[in-house]
CSV table of C-alpha atoms in Angstrom, one decimal:
chain,number,residue,atom,x,y,z
U,11,MET,CA,-0.1,0.0,0.1
U,12,ALA,CA,2.8,2.3,0.7
U,13,ALA,CA,4.2,1.7,-2.7
U,14,GLN,CA,0.9,2.6,-4.2
U,15,SER,CA,0.7,6.0,-2.3
U,16,LYS,CA,3.9,7.3,-3.8
U,17,PRO,CA,3.4,9.8,-6.5
U,18,ALA,CA,4.1,8.6,-10.1
U,19,GLN,CA,7.3,10.0,-11.4
U,20,LEU,CA,8.0,10.9,-15.1
U,21,GLY,CA,11.1,9.8,-16.6
U,22,PRO,CA,13.3,12.2,-19.0
U,23,TRP,CA,11.3,11.2,-22.0
U,24,GLY,CA,8.1,12.1,-20.5
U,25,LYS,CA,9.4,15.4,-19.1
U,26,ALA,CA,10.9,16.2,-22.6
U,27,THR,CA,7.7,15.4,-24.5
U,28,ALA,CA,5.9,17.6,-22.0
U,29,GLY,CA,8.2,20.7,-22.5
U,30,ALA,CA,8.4,20.3,-26.3
U,31,ALA,CA,4.7,20.3,-26.5
U,32,GLY,CA,4.2,23.3,-24.4
U,33,ALA,CA,6.9,25.0,-26.3
U,34,ALA,CA,5.2,24.4,-29.7
U,35,PHE,CA,1.9,25.5,-28.4
U,36,ALA,CA,3.3,28.9,-26.9
U,37,ASN,CA,5.4,29.6,-30.2
U,38,VAL,CA,2.3,29.0,-32.3
U,39,LEU,CA,0.3,31.7,-30.3
U,40,VAL,CA,3.0,34.4,-30.6
U,41,TYR,CA,5.1,33.6,-33.5
U,42,PRO,CA,4.7,37.1,-35.0
U,43,LEU,CA,6.6,38.6,-31.9
U,44,ASP,CA,9.4,36.1,-32.4
U,45,LEU,CA,9.6,37.3,-36.2
U,46,ILE,CA,9.5,40.9,-35.4
U,47,LYS,CA,12.0,41.0,-32.7
U,48,THR,CA,14.3,39.0,-35.1
U,49,LYS,CA,14.1,41.8,-37.7
U,50,LEU,CA,14.5,44.6,-35.2
U,51,GLN,CA,17.5,42.9,-33.6
U,52,VAL,CA,19.6,42.5,-36.8
U,53,GLN,CA,18.7,45.9,-38.6
U,54,VAL,CA,21.2,48.6,-38.4
U,55,LYS,CA,20.2,51.7,-36.6
U,56,LYS,CA,20.2,54.9,-38.9
U,57,SER,CA,20.2,58.5,-38.1
U,58,ALA,CA,17.7,60.7,-40.1
U,59,ASP,CA,20.3,61.9,-42.4
U,60,VAL,CA,21.5,58.4,-43.5
U,61,GLU,CA,18.1,57.3,-43.9
U,62,LYS,CA,17.4,60.2,-46.4
U,63,GLN,CA,20.5,59.5,-48.3
U,64,GLU,CA,19.8,55.6,-48.5
U,65,ALA,CA,16.0,56.0,-49.2
U,66,THR,CA,16.4,55.9,-53.0
U,67,ALA,CA,19.3,53.9,-52.9
U,68,SER,CA,18.3,50.9,-51.3
U,69,SER,CA,14.8,48.9,-51.0
U,70,GLU,CA,15.7,47.6,-47.6
U,71,VAL,CA,12.8,48.2,-45.1
U,72,HIS,CA,13.6,50.1,-41.7
U,73,TYR,CA,11.3,49.5,-38.9
U,74,LYS,CA,11.0,52.1,-36.1
U,75,GLY,CA,9.3,49.7,-33.6
U,76,THR,CA,7.2,46.7,-32.8
U,77,TRP,CA,3.8,48.3,-34.3
U,78,ASP,CA,5.7,49.8,-37.2
U,79,ALA,CA,7.2,46.3,-38.2
U,80,ILE,CA,3.9,44.7,-37.8
U,81,THR,CA,2.2,47.2,-40.1
U,82,LYS,CA,4.9,47.4,-42.8
U,83,ILE,CA,5.0,43.6,-42.9
U,84,LYS,CA,1.2,43.2,-43.2
U,85,ASP,CA,1.1,45.7,-45.9
U,86,ALA,CA,4.0,44.3,-47.8
U,87,GLU,CA,3.3,40.5,-47.5
U,88,GLY,CA,-0.1,40.1,-45.9
U,89,VAL,CA,-0.9,38.4,-42.7
U,90,ALA,CA,1.0,35.5,-43.9
U,91,GLY,CA,4.3,37.4,-43.8
U,92,LEU,CA,3.9,37.7,-39.9
U,93,TYR,CA,4.4,33.7,-40.2
U,94,ALA,CA,7.4,33.6,-42.5
U,95,GLY,CA,9.6,30.9,-41.5
U,96,MET,CA,7.0,29.5,-38.7
U,97,GLY,CA,7.8,25.8,-40.0
U,98,GLY,CA,11.5,25.9,-39.1
U,99,ALA,CA,11.0,28.0,-36.0
U,100,LEU,CA,8.5,25.4,-34.6
U,101,LEU,CA,10.8,22.6,-35.5
U,102,GLY,CA,13.7,24.5,-33.7
U,103,VAL,CA,11.7,25.3,-30.7
U,104,THR,CA,10.3,21.8,-30.2
U,105,SER,CA,13.5,20.1,-30.7
U,106,SER,CA,15.6,22.5,-28.5
U,107,ASN,CA,13.1,22.3,-25.6
U,108,PHE,CA,12.8,18.5,-25.9
U,109,ALA,CA,16.7,18.3,-25.9
U,110,TYR,CA,16.6,20.8,-23.0
U,111,PHE,CA,14.2,19.1,-20.7
U,112,TYR,CA,15.6,15.7,-21.4
U,113,TRP,CA,19.1,16.5,-20.6
U,114,TYR,CA,18.0,18.7,-17.6
U,115,SER,CA,16.0,15.7,-16.1
U,116,ILE,CA,18.8,13.4,-16.5
U,117,VAL,CA,21.7,15.8,-14.9
U,118,ARG,CA,19.2,17.1,-12.1
U,119,THR,CA,18.2,13.3,-11.3
U,120,LEU,CA,22.1,12.5,-11.2
U,121,TYR,CA,22.6,15.4,-9.0
U,122,LEU,CA,20.0,14.7,-6.6
U,123,LYS,CA,21.0,11.0,-6.4
U,124,TYR,CA,24.6,11.6,-5.6
U,125,GLN,CA,24.1,14.8,-3.5
U,126,LYS,CA,21.3,13.3,-1.6
U,127,SER,CA,19.6,16.6,-1.3
U,128,GLU,CA,16.0,17.6,-2.3
U,129,HIS,CA,16.6,20.9,-3.1
U,130,PRO,CA,19.7,22.0,-4.9
U,131,SER,CA,21.2,25.5,-4.2
U,132,THR,CA,20.7,28.5,-6.6
U,133,ALA,CA,24.2,27.9,-8.0
U,134,ALA,CA,23.6,24.2,-8.5
U,135,GLU,CA,20.3,24.9,-10.3
U,136,LEU,CA,22.1,27.2,-12.7
U,137,SER,CA,24.8,24.9,-13.4
U,138,LEU,CA,22.5,22.0,-14.0
U,139,GLY,CA,20.5,24.3,-16.5
U,140,ALA,CA,23.9,25.4,-18.2
U,141,VAL,CA,25.0,21.7,-18.6
U,142,ALA,CA,21.5,20.8,-20.1
U,143,GLY,CA,21.5,23.8,-22.3
U,144,ALA,CA,24.9,23.3,-23.8
U,145,LEU,CA,24.2,19.5,-24.6
U,146,GLY,CA,20.8,20.6,-26.3
U,147,GLN,CA,22.5,23.5,-28.3
U,148,LEU,CA,25.0,21.0,-29.9
U,149,PHE,CA,22.2,19.0,-31.7
U,150,THR,CA,19.6,21.7,-32.4
U,151,ILE,CA,21.6,24.9,-33.4
U,152,PRO,CA,21.7,24.0,-37.3
U,153,VAL,CA,17.8,24.4,-37.1
U,154,ALA,CA,18.1,27.8,-35.3
U,155,VAL,CA,20.6,29.2,-38.0
U,156,VAL,CA,18.4,28.2,-41.0
U,157,THR,CA,15.2,29.7,-39.2
U,158,THR,CA,17.1,33.2,-38.3
U,159,ARG,CA,18.0,33.3,-42.0
U,160,GLN,CA,14.5,32.8,-43.3
U,161,GLN,CA,13.2,35.3,-40.8
U,162,THR,CA,15.6,38.0,-41.9
U,163,GLN,CA,15.0,37.5,-45.6
U,164,ASN,CA,12.8,39.6,-48.0
U,165,LYS,CA,9.7,38.0,-49.4
U,166,GLU,CA,11.4,37.8,-52.8
U,167,ASP,CA,14.6,36.1,-51.5
U,168,ARG,CA,13.0,33.8,-49.0
U,169,LYS,CA,13.5,30.1,-49.6
U,170,GLY,CA,12.2,26.8,-48.0
U,171,MET,CA,14.3,25.2,-45.2
U,172,ILE,CA,16.2,22.7,-47.4
U,173,GLU,CA,17.2,25.6,-49.9
U,174,THR,CA,18.1,27.9,-47.0
U,175,ALA,CA,20.3,25.1,-45.4
U,176,ARG,CA,21.9,24.7,-48.8
U,177,GLU,CA,22.5,28.5,-49.2
U,178,VAL,CA,24.2,28.3,-45.8
U,179,VAL,CA,26.6,25.3,-46.5
U,180,GLU,CA,27.4,26.9,-49.9
U,181,GLY,CA,28.7,30.0,-48.0
U,182,GLU,CA,32.1,31.1,-47.0
U,183,ASP,CA,32.0,28.8,-43.9
U,184,GLY,CA,30.9,25.5,-45.7
U,185,ILE,CA,28.8,22.9,-43.7
U,186,THR,CA,30.2,24.5,-40.5
U,187,GLY,CA,28.1,27.5,-41.4
U,188,LEU,CA,25.0,25.4,-39.9
U,189,TRP,CA,26.8,25.8,-36.4
U,190,ARG,CA,27.5,29.6,-36.8
U,191,GLY,CA,27.0,31.2,-33.6
U,192,LEU,CA,27.7,28.0,-31.5
U,193,LYS,CA,30.0,29.9,-29.2
U,194,ALA,CA,27.4,32.6,-28.6
U,195,SER,CA,24.7,29.8,-28.0
U,196,LEU,CA,26.9,28.0,-25.5
U,197,VAL,CA,27.1,31.3,-23.7
U,198,LEU,CA,23.7,31.9,-24.0
U,199,VAL,CA,23.0,28.7,-22.0
U,200,VAL,CA,22.8,31.0,-19.1
U,201,ASN,CA,19.4,32.2,-20.4
U,202,PRO,CA,17.6,28.8,-19.8
U,203,ALA,CA,19.8,28.2,-16.9
U,204,ILE,CA,18.7,31.6,-15.2
U,205,THR,CA,15.1,30.9,-16.4
U,206,TYR,CA,14.7,27.5,-14.7
U,207,GLY,CA,17.0,28.3,-11.9
U,208,ALA,CA,14.9,31.4,-11.2
U,209,TYR,CA,11.7,29.1,-11.7
U,210,GLU,CA,12.7,26.6,-9.1
U,211,ARG,CA,13.6,29.2,-6.6
U,212,LEU,CA,10.5,31.3,-7.1
U,213,LYS,CA,8.3,28.1,-6.9
U,214,ASP,CA,9.9,27.4,-3.4
U,215,ILE,CA,9.3,30.9,-2.2
U,216,LEU,CA,5.9,31.7,-3.7
U,217,PHE,CA,4.2,28.2,-3.6
U,218,PRO,CA,6.3,26.2,-1.1
U,219,GLY,CA,5.7,22.4,-0.7
U,220,LYS,CA,3.5,22.5,-3.9
U,221,ASN,CA,4.2,19.7,-6.3
U,222,THR,CA,1.6,20.2,-8.9
U,223,LEU,CA,0.7,23.9,-9.6
U,224,LYS,CA,-2.3,25.5,-10.8
U,225,PRO,CA,-2.2,26.8,-14.4
U,226,TRP,CA,-2.0,30.5,-13.3
U,227,GLU,CA,0.7,29.7,-10.8
U,228,ALA,CA,2.9,28.0,-13.5
U,229,PHE,CA,2.1,30.7,-16.0
U,230,LEU,CA,3.2,33.5,-13.1
U,231,LEU,CA,6.4,31.7,-12.4
U,232,GLY,CA,7.4,31.1,-16.1
U,233,ALA,CA,6.6,34.6,-17.0
U,234,LEU,CA,8.7,36.2,-14.3
U,235,SER,CA,11.5,33.9,-14.5
U,236,LYS,CA,12.0,34.4,-18.3
U,237,SER,CA,11.7,38.1,-17.8
U,238,ILE,CA,14.6,38.0,-15.5
U,239,ALA,CA,16.9,36.0,-17.7
U,240,THR,CA,15.8,38.2,-21.1
U,241,ILE,CA,16.9,41.3,-19.3
U,242,VAL,CA,20.2,39.9,-18.1
U,243,THR,CA,21.1,38.3,-21.4
U,244,GLN,CA,19.6,40.6,-24.2
U,245,PRO,CA,22.9,41.8,-25.5
U,246,LEU,CA,24.1,38.1,-26.1
U,247,ILE,CA,20.8,37.3,-27.7
U,248,VAL,CA,21.1,40.4,-30.2
U,249,ALA,CA,24.8,39.3,-30.9
U,250,LYS,CA,23.7,35.7,-31.6
U,251,VAL,CA,20.9,36.8,-34.3
U,252,GLY,CA,23.5,39.0,-36.0
U,253,LEU,CA,25.9,36.3,-36.2
U,254,GLN,CA,23.4,33.8,-37.6
U,255,SER,CA,21.9,36.3,-40.1
U,256,LYS,CA,23.2,37.9,-43.5
U,257,PRO,CA,25.9,40.6,-42.5
U,258,PRO,CA,24.4,44.3,-42.6
U,259,ALA,CA,25.1,46.3,-45.8
U,260,ALA,CA,27.8,48.2,-44.1
U,261,ARG,CA,30.1,45.1,-43.9
U,262,ASN,CA,29.9,44.4,-47.6
U,263,GLY,CA,29.0,40.9,-47.4
U,264,LYS,CA,31.6,40.0,-44.8
U,265,PRO,CA,30.1,37.9,-42.0
U,266,PHE,CA,30.8,38.4,-38.3
U,267,LYS,CA,33.3,35.9,-36.8
U,268,SER,CA,32.4,36.2,-33.0
U,269,PHE,CA,29.6,37.6,-30.9
U,270,VAL,CA,32.1,40.0,-29.6
U,271,GLU,CA,32.6,41.4,-33.2
U,272,VAL,CA,29.0,41.8,-33.5
U,273,MET,CA,28.6,43.8,-30.2
U,274,GLU,CA,31.7,46.0,-31.2
U,275,PHE,CA,29.9,46.8,-34.6
U,276,ILE,CA,26.7,47.6,-32.8
U,277,VAL,CA,28.2,50.0,-30.2
U,278,LYS,CA,30.5,51.7,-32.8
U,279,ASN,CA,27.6,52.3,-35.3
U,280,GLU,CA,24.5,52.5,-33.3
U,281,GLY,CA,25.5,53.1,-29.5
U,282,ALA,CA,25.7,50.9,-26.5
U,283,LEU,CA,21.7,51.1,-26.1
U,284,SER,CA,21.3,49.3,-29.3
U,285,LEU,CA,22.7,46.0,-27.7
U,286,PHE,CA,19.0,46.0,-26.1
U,287,LYS,CA,17.3,46.7,-29.4
U,288,GLY,CA,14.3,44.6,-29.9
U,289,ILE,CA,13.8,44.0,-26.1
U,290,GLY,CA,10.2,45.1,-26.1
U,291,PRO,CA,8.8,42.2,-28.2
U,292,GLN,CA,11.6,39.9,-26.8
U,293,LEU,CA,10.3,40.5,-23.3
U,294,LEU,CA,6.8,40.3,-24.3
U,295,LYS,CA,7.3,37.1,-26.3
U,296,GLY,CA,9.3,35.6,-23.6
U,297,PHE,CA,6.6,36.4,-20.8
U,298,LEU,CA,3.9,34.9,-22.8
U,299,VAL,CA,5.8,32.0,-24.2
U,300,GLN,CA,7.4,30.8,-21.1
U,301,GLY,CA,4.2,31.4,-19.0
U,302,ILE,CA,2.1,29.4,-21.6
U,303,LEU,CA,5.1,26.8,-21.8
U,304,MET,CA,5.3,26.2,-18.1
U,305,MET,CA,1.3,26.0,-17.8
U,306,THR,CA,1.2,23.6,-20.6
U,307,LYS,CA,4.2,21.5,-19.4
U,308,GLU,CA,2.6,21.1,-15.9
U,309,ARG,CA,-0.8,20.2,-17.5
U,310,VAL,CA,1.0,17.7,-19.9
U,311,GLU,CA,3.0,16.2,-17.1
U,312,LEU,CA,-0.2,15.8,-14.9
U,313,MET,CA,-2.0,13.9,-18.0
U,314,PHE,CA,1.2,11.5,-18.5
U,315,ILE,CA,1.1,10.9,-14.6
U,316,LEU,CA,-2.6,10.2,-14.7
U,317,PHE,CA,-2.1,7.8,-17.7
U,318,MET,CA,0.8,6.1,-16.0
U,319,ARG,CA,-1.5,5.5,-12.9
U,320,PHE,CA,-4.2,4.2,-15.1
U,321,LEU,CA,-1.9,1.7,-16.8
U,322,SER,CA,-0.5,0.7,-13.5
U,323,LYS,CA,-3.9,0.1,-12.1
U,324,LEU,CA,-5.1,-1.9,-15.1
U,325,ARG,CA,-1.9,-3.8,-14.8
U,326,SER,CA,-2.7,-4.6,-11.1
U,327,GLN,CA,-6.1,-5.7,-11.9
U,328,ARG,CA,-5.0,-8.1,-14.6
U,329,LEU,CA,-2.4,-9.5,-12.4
U,330,GLY,CA,-5.1,-9.9,-9.6
U,331,LYS,CA,-7.5,-11.9,-11.9
U,332,ALA,CA,-4.5,-14.0,-13.0
U,333,ALA,CA,-3.6,-14.8,-9.5
U,334,ALA,CA,-7.1,-15.5,-8.5
U,335,LEU,CA,-7.6,-17.8,-11.7
U,336,ALA,CA,-4.4,-19.6,-10.7
U,337,ALA,CA,-5.4,-20.1,-7.2
U,338,ALA,CA,-8.7,-21.5,-8.3
U,339,ALA,CA,-7.0,-23.8,-10.6
U,340,LYS,CA,-4.8,-25.1,-7.8
U,341,VAL,CA,-7.7,-25.7,-5.5
U,342,ALA,CA,-9.6,-27.6,-8.2
U,343,SER,CA,-6.7,-29.9,-9.4
U,344,PRO,CA,-6.8,-32.4,-6.4
U,345,VAL,CA,-10.5,-33.0,-7.1
U,346,ILE,CA,-9.7,-33.7,-10.7
U,347,ALA,CA,-6.7,-36.0,-9.5
U,348,LYS,CA,-9.2,-38.0,-7.4
C-alpha cells in the first residue's frame, strides 16, 4: 500500500515530451512577436540623414518599432508575412526544448542522487541548467541558424528550409556555417539556466511544498523567470541573431566571426543602448511563451502521470485476476486427480 501511495514520477522522455509540447503550443500563439524581434535585432539603426541618403539607393525596409514592423510587414506581404519561417521555428523550439528538458531531467536526477539533497542550491540549479542547455544546443543549433536566415530575408529572397540550409552550406563557412553562433549559443545557455533556476527558486518561495501547480501559478512563475533571464542576457541574444543572419550592408557581405565582433559593430555604429534593441517584443514574447510553456508543461506532465497511474491500475487488476485464476485452478486440481 505504501508503494501505491507514492506519486508517479515521469522519466526524462516524459518531461522532454511535455516541455516540447508546451513550447510548440506557446510559440504558435506568439510567433509574429518572434519574427519581429528578430528583424528589429538584425537591422542597423540609422540616423535621419543616413535614412534620407539611402531612401532611394536601397529597397531595404527599416522598422521604427514593434507596431511599425507589424504594419509594414502586413502591408507588404499580408498576414502570412507575419508567419514567415514558422515551420522551421517550430521545429527549432520543439527540438531544442525537448533536448533541454531531456538533459535537464537526467543531470538533475543524477545530481540529487549523488548529493542526496531534495533542493539544490541556486548555484547548482544554474549549473545544471547550463549543462543541459549546452548539450541541447550542440544538436539543435543548425535549425536555429536556418530559421534566423529565413526570418531576416525579404519575401523575394525567402526560400524553404532545405534551400536555405543549402545556401548556408554553400557560403564562406561551408557546412560549419550551420553551427554559426555556436559559441554565442553556448554562452547563452545561461538564459535557460537563469530561467529554470529562477523558476525553481520562485516556486519554493511563492508556492512552498506544492508539487502540482495551478495553471495561473505555473504561468506566473514561467513569465517572471523568463523576464529576469531576458533582461540579463539581451545583449548576447542580439549578438547571436547578428551572427546567424546575413551581414549588414555596411559589412559588404563579410560575415561576423564572433559575438564580440557583433557587439563591437553595434556599439560603434549605433551606440551601447542598441545592444538592447528589440527588447520590447523579446520581453513580451518571453513573458507569454514561457508562461504558456510552463502552464502547458505542468498540464501535460499531469496527464502523463494520470495515464501512467491508469496503466498501473489496469496492470494490477489483470495480475489480480491472473492470480485468482491460478489459485482457483490449484484448488480444483486435487479434485480432478481423485
